[in-house]
Amino acid sequence: MELVKTESQKLQEIKNLEKFLRKPPQNSVVMEFTPTLAEHILSELNVGNRPQKPARIIDYAKDMAAHNWSLTGETICFGTDGFLKDGQNRLAACIRAQTPFKTHVVFGIDPATFHHMDTGKNRGADDILAIMGVPNAKNVATAMKFINAFKRGEPTTQGGMSNQAIKDMYLNEMDEKLLQRAVKAGNALWSVISYPVGSSSALYYLAAQNGEEELVKRFFDDLRVGGSKPNRFYAPRHLVETLVKLRMDRTLKISSQMYSIMLARTWYNFKHSKRSTKADMTVHLDDKMMPI
């Protein structure tokens, strides 16, 4: 456990850090991070980072408290802007364990190039988008994966996209405001009928891109109320009632493919004022995604 420190000792720790922040050394330096210093960094110097990983913090804290934490080549990084760029989970674990730890530290990282550091396998696409300041990063990342899949005619995100591909797609291809509206609509649908946000947001986005945003809004409105027409073959109502029946069957798990294909077929029928039938809601393993 960390010994009780005087105010002067706490200030000295902060001053030592600030010295490196003002004049970054060319090489990494080994530093000891105490809970006091870690708390200062996370409260004052942690701006624009991805969300913390609670499970990882707990695991790290257990190792630190058990003195099972070794000095490795893994670094904590600070930018030329003086803010923390990598290491917040380790610092949070230090506070949780109330145990200091030593690690290599790199100063003077260019914030403009930091996104390239954050495309590793231990970080998800939502982490990358969060670092970039994208609101609703988790749902946005999922929606983008489904948008990419739907464009390829695939109903699922199986095979995935790399973090770098997600970043490039967001920066170069996406309408950011429309994407936020799509995710908002997907969240609203989830809150009422528990339809997966990824597939529904992707459908909303692609439909709106096709100039049909007002129509897809009405479609989502009707799905939320279970279908506004008395005809049980009315497409939105038929989908909602099918979901209720499927979810009552405890032997059946509704797959991502089923959700995507049923939604796309319902959207098609809604657009063309067609009745939905049992066949529309029957999905086979080799079924492909129809164009939105």
JSON list of N, CA, C and O in Angstrom, two decimals, residues 159-194:
[
{"chain": "A", "resi": 159, "resn": "GLY", "atom": "N", "xyz": [-16.63, -11.63, -40.25]},
{"chain": "A", "resi": 159, "resn": "GLY", "atom": "CA", "xyz": [-15.43, -11.29, -41.02]},
{"chain": "A", "resi": 159, "resn": "GLY", "atom": "C", "xyz": [-14.87, -9.96, -40.56]},
{"chain": "A", "resi": 159, "resn": "GLY", "atom": "O", "xyz": [-13.67, -9.75, -40.56]},
{"chain": "A", "resi": 160, "resn": "GLY", "atom": "N", "xyz": [-15.79, -9.07, -40.16]},
{"chain": "A", "resi": 160, "resn": "GLY", "atom": "CA", "xyz": [-15.40, -7.84, -39.48]},
{"chain": "A", "resi": 160, "resn": "GLY", "atom": "C", "xyz": [-14.63, -6.85, -40.33]},
{"chain": "A", "resi": 160, "resn": "GLY", "atom": "O", "xyz": [-14.38, -7.04, -41.51]},
{"chain": "A", "resi": 161, "resn": "MET", "atom": "N", "xyz": [-14.27, -5.75, -39.67]},
{"chain": "A", "resi": 161, "resn": "MET", "atom": "CA", "xyz": [-13.46, -4.70, -40.27]},
{"chain": "A", "resi": 161, "resn": "MET", "atom": "C", "xyz": [-12.36, -4.35, -39.28]},
{"chain": "A", "resi": 161, "resn": "MET", "atom": "O", "xyz": [-12.58, -4.38, -38.06]},
{"chain": "A", "resi": 162, "resn": "SER", "atom": "N", "xyz": [-11.21, -4.01, -39.78]},
{"chain": "A", "resi": 162, "resn": "SER", "atom": "CA", "xyz": [-10.12, -3.60, -38.90]},
{"chain": "A", "resi": 162, "resn": "SER", "atom": "C", "xyz": [-10.43, -2.23, -38.31]},
{"chain": "A", "resi": 162, "resn": "SER", "atom": "O", "xyz": [-11.25, -1.46, -38.85]},
{"chain": "A", "resi": 163, "resn": "ASN", "atom": "N", "xyz": [-9.77, -1.92, -37.20]},
{"chain": "A", "resi": 163, "resn": "ASN", "atom": "CA", "xyz": [-9.95, -0.60, -36.60]},
{"chain": "A", "resi": 163, "resn": "ASN", "atom": "C", "xyz": [-9.57, 0.51, -37.57]},
{"chain": "A", "resi": 163, "resn": "ASN", "atom": "O", "xyz": [-10.21, 1.56, -37.64]},
{"chain": "A", "resi": 164, "resn": "GLN", "atom": "N", "xyz": [-8.49, 0.29, -38.33]},
{"chain": "A", "resi": 164, "resn": "GLN", "atom": "CA", "xyz": [-8.05, 1.30, -39.29]},
{"chain": "A", "resi": 164, "resn": "GLN", "atom": "C", "xyz": [-9.11, 1.49, -40.39]},
{"chain": "A", "resi": 164, "resn": "GLN", "atom": "O", "xyz": [-9.36, 2.61, -40.83]},
{"chain": "A", "resi": 165, "resn": "ALA", "atom": "N", "xyz": [-9.74, 0.39, -40.82]},
{"chain": "A", "resi": 165, "resn": "ALA", "atom": "CA", "xyz": [-10.77, 0.48, -41.85]},
{"chain": "A", "resi": 165, "resn": "ALA", "atom": "C", "xyz": [-11.98, 1.27, -41.34]},
{"chain": "A", "resi": 165, "resn": "ALA", "atom": "O", "xyz": [-12.57, 2.07, -42.08]},
{"chain": "A", "resi": 166, "resn": "ILE", "atom": "N", "xyz": [-12.35, 1.06, -40.06]},
{"chain": "A", "resi": 166, "resn": "ILE", "atom": "CA", "xyz": [-13.45, 1.81, -39.47]},
{"chain": "A", "resi": 166, "resn": "ILE", "atom": "C", "xyz": [-13.11, 3.30, -39.43]},
{"chain": "A", "resi": 166, "resn": "ILE", "atom": "O", "xyz": [-13.92, 4.16, -39.79]},
{"chain": "A", "resi": 167, "resn": "LYS", "atom": "N", "xyz": [-11.90, 3.60, -39.00]},
{"chain": "A", "resi": 167, "resn": "LYS", "atom": "CA", "xyz": [-11.46, 5.00, -38.93]},
{"chain": "A", "resi": 167, "resn": "LYS", "atom": "C", "xyz": [-11.50, 5.65, -40.31]},
{"chain": "A", "resi": 167, "resn": "LYS", "atom": "O", "xyz": [-12.03, 6.76, -40.48]},
{"chain": "A", "resi": 168, "resn": "ASP", "atom": "N", "xyz": [-10.93, 4.97, -41.31]},
{"chain": "A", "resi": 168, "resn": "ASP", "atom": "CA", "xyz": [-10.90, 5.52, -42.66]},
{"chain": "A", "resi": 168, "resn": "ASP", "atom": "C", "xyz": [-12.30, 5.70, -43.22]},
{"chain": "A", "resi": 168, "resn": "ASP", "atom": "O", "xyz": [-12.60, 6.71, -43.89]},
{"chain": "A", "resi": 169, "resn": "MET", "atom": "N", "xyz": [-13.17, 4.73, -42.97]},
{"chain": "A", "resi": 169, "resn": "MET", "atom": "CA", "xyz": [-14.54, 4.80, -43.45]},
{"chain": "A", "resi": 169, "resn": "MET", "atom": "C", "xyz": [-15.26, 6.00, -42.84]},
{"chain": "A", "resi": 169, "resn": "MET", "atom": "O", "xyz": [-15.97, 6.74, -43.52]},
{"chain": "A", "resi": 170, "resn": "TYR", "atom": "N", "xyz": [-15.06, 6.20, -41.53]},
{"chain": "A", "resi": 170, "resn": "TYR", "atom": "CA", "xyz": [-15.72, 7.31, -40.85]},
{"chain": "A", "resi": 170, "resn": "TYR", "atom": "C", "xyz": [-15.23, 8.65, -41.41]},
{"chain": "A", "resi": 170, "resn": "TYR", "atom": "O", "xyz": [-16.03, 9.56, -41.68]},
{"chain": "A", "resi": 171, "resn": "LEU", "atom": "N", "xyz": [-13.92, 8.79, -41.58]},
{"chain": "A", "resi": 171, "resn": "LEU", "atom": "CA", "xyz": [-13.36, 10.06, -42.01]},
{"chain": "A", "resi": 171, "resn": "LEU", "atom": "C", "xyz": [-13.64, 10.37, -43.48]},
{"chain": "A", "resi": 171, "resn": "LEU", "atom": "O", "xyz": [-13.80, 11.53, -43.85]},
{"chain": "A", "resi": 172, "resn": "ASN", "atom": "N", "xyz": [-13.72, 9.34, -44.31]},
{"chain": "A", "resi": 172, "resn": "ASN", "atom": "CA", "xyz": [-13.76, 9.56, -45.76]},
{"chain": "A", "resi": 172, "resn": "ASN", "atom": "C", "xyz": [-15.12, 9.30, -46.41]},
{"chain": "A", "resi": 172, "resn": "ASN", "atom": "O", "xyz": [-15.36, 9.78, -47.52]},
{"chain": "A", "resi": 173, "resn": "GLU", "atom": "N", "xyz": [-15.98, 8.54, -45.75]},
{"chain": "A", "resi": 173, "resn": "GLU", "atom": "CA", "xyz": [-17.20, 8.12, -46.43]},
{"chain": "A", "resi": 173, "resn": "GLU", "atom": "C", "xyz": [-18.50, 8.51, -45.74]},
{"chain": "A", "resi": 173, "resn": "GLU", "atom": "O", "xyz": [-19.54, 8.64, -46.39]},
{"chain": "A", "resi": 174, "resn": "MET", "atom": "N", "xyz": [-18.46, 8.69, -44.43]},
{"chain": "A", "resi": 174, "resn": "MET", "atom": "CA", "xyz": [-19.70, 8.80, -43.68]},
{"chain": "A", "resi": 174, "resn": "MET", "atom": "C", "xyz": [-20.21, 10.24, -43.57]},
{"chain": "A", "resi": 174, "resn": "MET", "atom": "O", "xyz": [-19.43, 11.18, -43.45]},
{"chain": "A", "resi": 175, "resn": "ASP", "atom": "N", "xyz": [-21.53, 10.37, -43.61]},
{"chain": "A", "resi": 175, "resn": "ASP", "atom": "CA", "xyz": [-22.20, 11.61, -43.29]},
{"chain": "A", "resi": 175, "resn": "ASP", "atom": "C", "xyz": [-22.41, 11.59, -41.77]},
{"chain": "A", "resi": 175, "resn": "ASP", "atom": "O", "xyz": [-23.28, 10.87, -41.26]},
{"chain": "A", "resi": 176, "resn": "GLU", "atom": "N", "xyz": [-21.59, 12.36, -41.05]},
{"chain": "A", "resi": 176, "resn": "GLU", "atom": "CA", "xyz": [-21.57, 12.25, -39.59]},
{"chain": "A", "resi": 176, "resn": "GLU", "atom": "C", "xyz": [-22.91, 12.60, -38.95]},
{"chain": "A", "resi": 176, "resn": "GLU", "atom": "O", "xyz": [-23.37, 11.91, -38.02]},
{"chain": "A", "resi": 177, "resn": "LYS", "atom": "N", "xyz": [-23.56, 13.64, -39.42]},
{"chain": "A", "resi": 177, "resn": "LYS", "atom": "CA", "xyz": [-24.85, 14.05, -38.84]},
{"chain": "A", "resi": 177, "resn": "LYS", "atom": "C", "xyz": [-25.92, 13.01, -39.12]},
{"chain": "A", "resi": 177, "resn": "LYS", "atom": "O", "xyz": [-26.73, 12.68, -38.23]},
{"chain": "A", "resi": 178, "resn": "LEU", "atom": "N", "xyz": [-25.95, 12.49, -40.33]},
{"chain": "A", "resi": 178, "resn": "LEU", "atom": "CA", "xyz": [-26.92, 11.46, -40.66]},
{"chain": "A", "resi": 178, "resn": "LEU", "atom": "C", "xyz": [-26.67, 10.20, -39.84]},
{"chain": "A", "resi": 178, "resn": "LEU", "atom": "O", "xyz": [-27.61, 9.56, -39.37]},
{"chain": "A", "resi": 179, "resn": "LEU", "atom": "N", "xyz": [-25.41, 9.86, -39.66]},
{"chain": "A", "resi": 179, "resn": "LEU", "atom": "CA", "xyz": [-25.07, 8.68, -38.87]},
{"chain": "A", "resi": 179, "resn": "LEU", "atom": "C", "xyz": [-25.58, 8.81, -37.44]},
{"chain": "A", "resi": 179, "resn": "LEU", "atom": "O", "xyz": [-26.10, 7.86, -36.86]},
{"chain": "A", "resi": 180, "resn": "GLN", "atom": "N", "xyz": [-25.46, 10.00, -36.86]},
{"chain": "A", "resi": 180, "resn": "GLN", "atom": "CA", "xyz": [-25.98, 10.22, -35.50]},
{"chain": "A", "resi": 180, "resn": "GLN", "atom": "C", "xyz": [-27.50, 10.12, -35.47]},
{"chain": "A", "resi": 180, "resn": "GLN", "atom": "O", "xyz": [-28.08, 9.56, -34.53]},
{"chain": "A", "resi": 181, "resn": "ARG", "atom": "N", "xyz": [-28.17, 10.62, -36.50]},
{"chain": "A", "resi": 181, "resn": "ARG", "atom": "CA", "xyz": [-29.63, 10.49, -36.55]},
{"chain": "A", "resi": 181, "resn": "ARG", "atom": "C", "xyz": [-30.04, 9.03, -36.67]},
{"chain": "A", "resi": 181, "resn": "ARG", "atom": "O", "xyz": [-31.02, 8.58, -36.07]},
{"chain": "A", "resi": 182, "resn": "ALA", "atom": "N", "xyz": [-29.27, 8.28, -37.46]},
{"chain": "A", "resi": 182, "resn": "ALA", "atom": "CA", "xyz": [-29.58, 6.86, -37.65]},
{"chain": "A", "resi": 182, "resn": "ALA", "atom": "C", "xyz": [-29.43, 6.09, -36.35]},
{"chain": "A", "resi": 182, "resn": "ALA", "atom": "O", "xyz": [-30.28, 5.26, -35.99]},
{"chain": "A", "resi": 183, "resn": "VAL", "atom": "N", "xyz": [-28.36, 6.38, -35.62]},
{"chain": "A", "resi": 183, "resn": "VAL", "atom": "CA", "xyz": [-28.14, 5.69, -34.34]},
{"chain": "A", "resi": 183, "resn": "VAL", "atom": "C", "xyz": [-29.21, 6.09, -33.33]},
{"chain": "A", "resi": 183, "resn": "VAL", "atom": "O", "xyz": [-29.70, 5.26, -32.56]},
{"chain": "A", "resi": 184, "resn": "LYS", "atom": "N", "xyz": [-29.60, 7.35, -33.34]},
{"chain": "A", "resi": 184, "resn": "LYS", "atom": "CA", "xyz": [-30.66, 7.80, -32.44]},
{"chain": "A", "resi": 184, "resn": "LYS", "atom": "C", "xyz": [-31.96, 7.06, -32.74]},
{"chain": "A", "resi": 184, "resn": "LYS", "atom": "O", "xyz": [-32.68, 6.62, -31.82]},
{"chain": "A", "resi": 185, "resn": "ALA", "atom": "N", "xyz": [-32.27, 6.89, -34.03]},
{"chain": "A", "resi": 185, "resn": "ALA", "atom": "CA", "xyz": [-33.48, 6.17, -34.41]},
{"chain": "A", "resi": 185, "resn": "ALA", "atom": "C", "xyz": [-33.38, 4.70, -34.01]},
{"chain": "A", "resi": 185, "resn": "ALA", "atom": "O", "xyz": [-34.36, 4.09, -33.55]},
{"chain": "A", "resi": 186, "resn": "GLY", "atom": "N", "xyz": [-32.19, 4.11, -34.18]},
{"chain": "A", "resi": 186, "resn": "GLY", "atom": "CA", "xyz": [-31.99, 2.72, -33.79]},
{"chain": "A", "resi": 186, "resn": "GLY", "atom": "C", "xyz": [-32.14, 2.53, -32.29]},
{"chain": "A", "resi": 186, "resn": "GLY", "atom": "O", "xyz": [-32.73, 1.54, -31.84]},
{"chain": "A", "resi": 187, "resn": "ASN", "atom": "N", "xyz": [-31.62, 3.46, -31.51]},
{"chain": "A", "resi": 187, "resn": "ASN", "atom": "CA", "xyz": [-31.76, 3.39, -30.05]},
{"chain": "A", "resi": 187, "resn": "ASN", "atom": "C", "xyz": [-33.21, 3.49, -29.63]},
{"chain": "A", "resi": 187, "resn": "ASN", "atom": "O", "xyz": [-33.66, 2.80, -28.71]},
{"chain": "A", "resi": 188, "resn": "ALA", "atom": "N", "xyz": [-33.96, 4.39, -30.29]},
{"chain": "A", "resi": 188, "resn": "ALA", "atom": "CA", "xyz": [-35.37, 4.55, -29.96]},
{"chain": "A", "resi": 188, "resn": "ALA", "atom": "C", "xyz": [-36.15, 3.28, -30.27]},
{"chain": "A", "resi": 188, "resn": "ALA", "atom": "O", "xyz": [-37.04, 2.88, -29.51]},
{"chain": "A", "resi": 189, "resn": "LEU", "atom": "N", "xyz": [-35.80, 2.62, -31.37]},
{"chain": "A", "resi": 189, "resn": "LEU", "atom": "CA", "xyz": [-36.46, 1.37, -31.73]},
{"chain": "A", "resi": 189, "resn": "LEU", "atom": "C", "xyz": [-36.12, 0.27, -30.73]},
{"chain": "A", "resi": 189, "resn": "LEU", "atom": "O", "xyz": [-36.98, -0.51, -30.30]},
{"chain": "A", "resi": 190, "resn": "TRP", "atom": "N", "xyz": [-34.85, 0.22, -30.33]},
{"chain": "A", "resi": 190, "resn": "TRP", "atom": "CA", "xyz": [-34.42, -0.77, -29.34]},
{"chain": "A", "resi": 190, "resn": "TRP", "atom": "C", "xyz": [-35.18, -0.61, -28.02]},
{"chain": "A", "resi": 190, "resn": "TRP", "atom": "O", "xyz": [-35.57, -1.59, -27.38]},
{"chain": "A", "resi": 191, "resn": "SER", "atom": "N", "xyz": [-35.41, 0.62, -27.61]},
{"chain": "A", "resi": 191, "resn": "SER", "atom": "CA", "xyz": [-36.05, 0.87, -26.32]},
{"chain": "A", "resi": 191, "resn": "SER", "atom": "C", "xyz": [-37.49, 0.37, -26.28]},
{"chain": "A", "resi": 191, "resn": "SER", "atom": "O", "xyz": [-38.03, 0.13, -25.20]},
{"chain": "A", "resi": 192, "resn": "VAL", "atom": "N", "xyz": [-38.10, 0.17, -27.44]},
{"chain": "A", "resi": 192, "resn": "VAL", "atom": "CA", "xyz": [-39.50, -0.25, -27.48]},
{"chain": "A", "resi": 192, "resn": "VAL", "atom": "C", "xyz": [-39.64, -1.73, -27.85]},
{"chain": "A", "resi": 192, "resn": "VAL", "atom": "O", "xyz": [-40.34, -2.48, -27.17]},
{"chain": "A", "resi": 193, "resn": "ILE", "atom": "N", "xyz": [-38.98, -2.16, -28.93]},
{"chain": "A", "resi": 193, "resn": "ILE", "atom": "CA", "xyz": [-39.15, -3.56, -29.37]},
{"chain": "A", "resi": 193, "resn": "ILE", "atom": "C", "xyz": [-37.85, -4.36, -29.34]},
{"chain": "A", "resi": 193, "resn": "ILE", "atom": "O", "xyz": [-37.81, -5.48, -29.83]},
{"chain": "A", "resi": 194, "resn": "SER", "atom": "N", "xyz": [-36.80, -3.79, -28.76]},
{"chain": "A", "resi": 194, "resn": "SER", "atom": "CA", "xyz": [-35.51, -4.48, -28.61]},
{"chain": "A", "resi": 194, "resn": "SER", "atom": "C", "xyz": [-34.95, -4.98, -29.93]},
{"chain": "A", "resi": 194, "resn": "SER", "atom": "O", "xyz": [-34.41, -6.09, -30.01]}
]
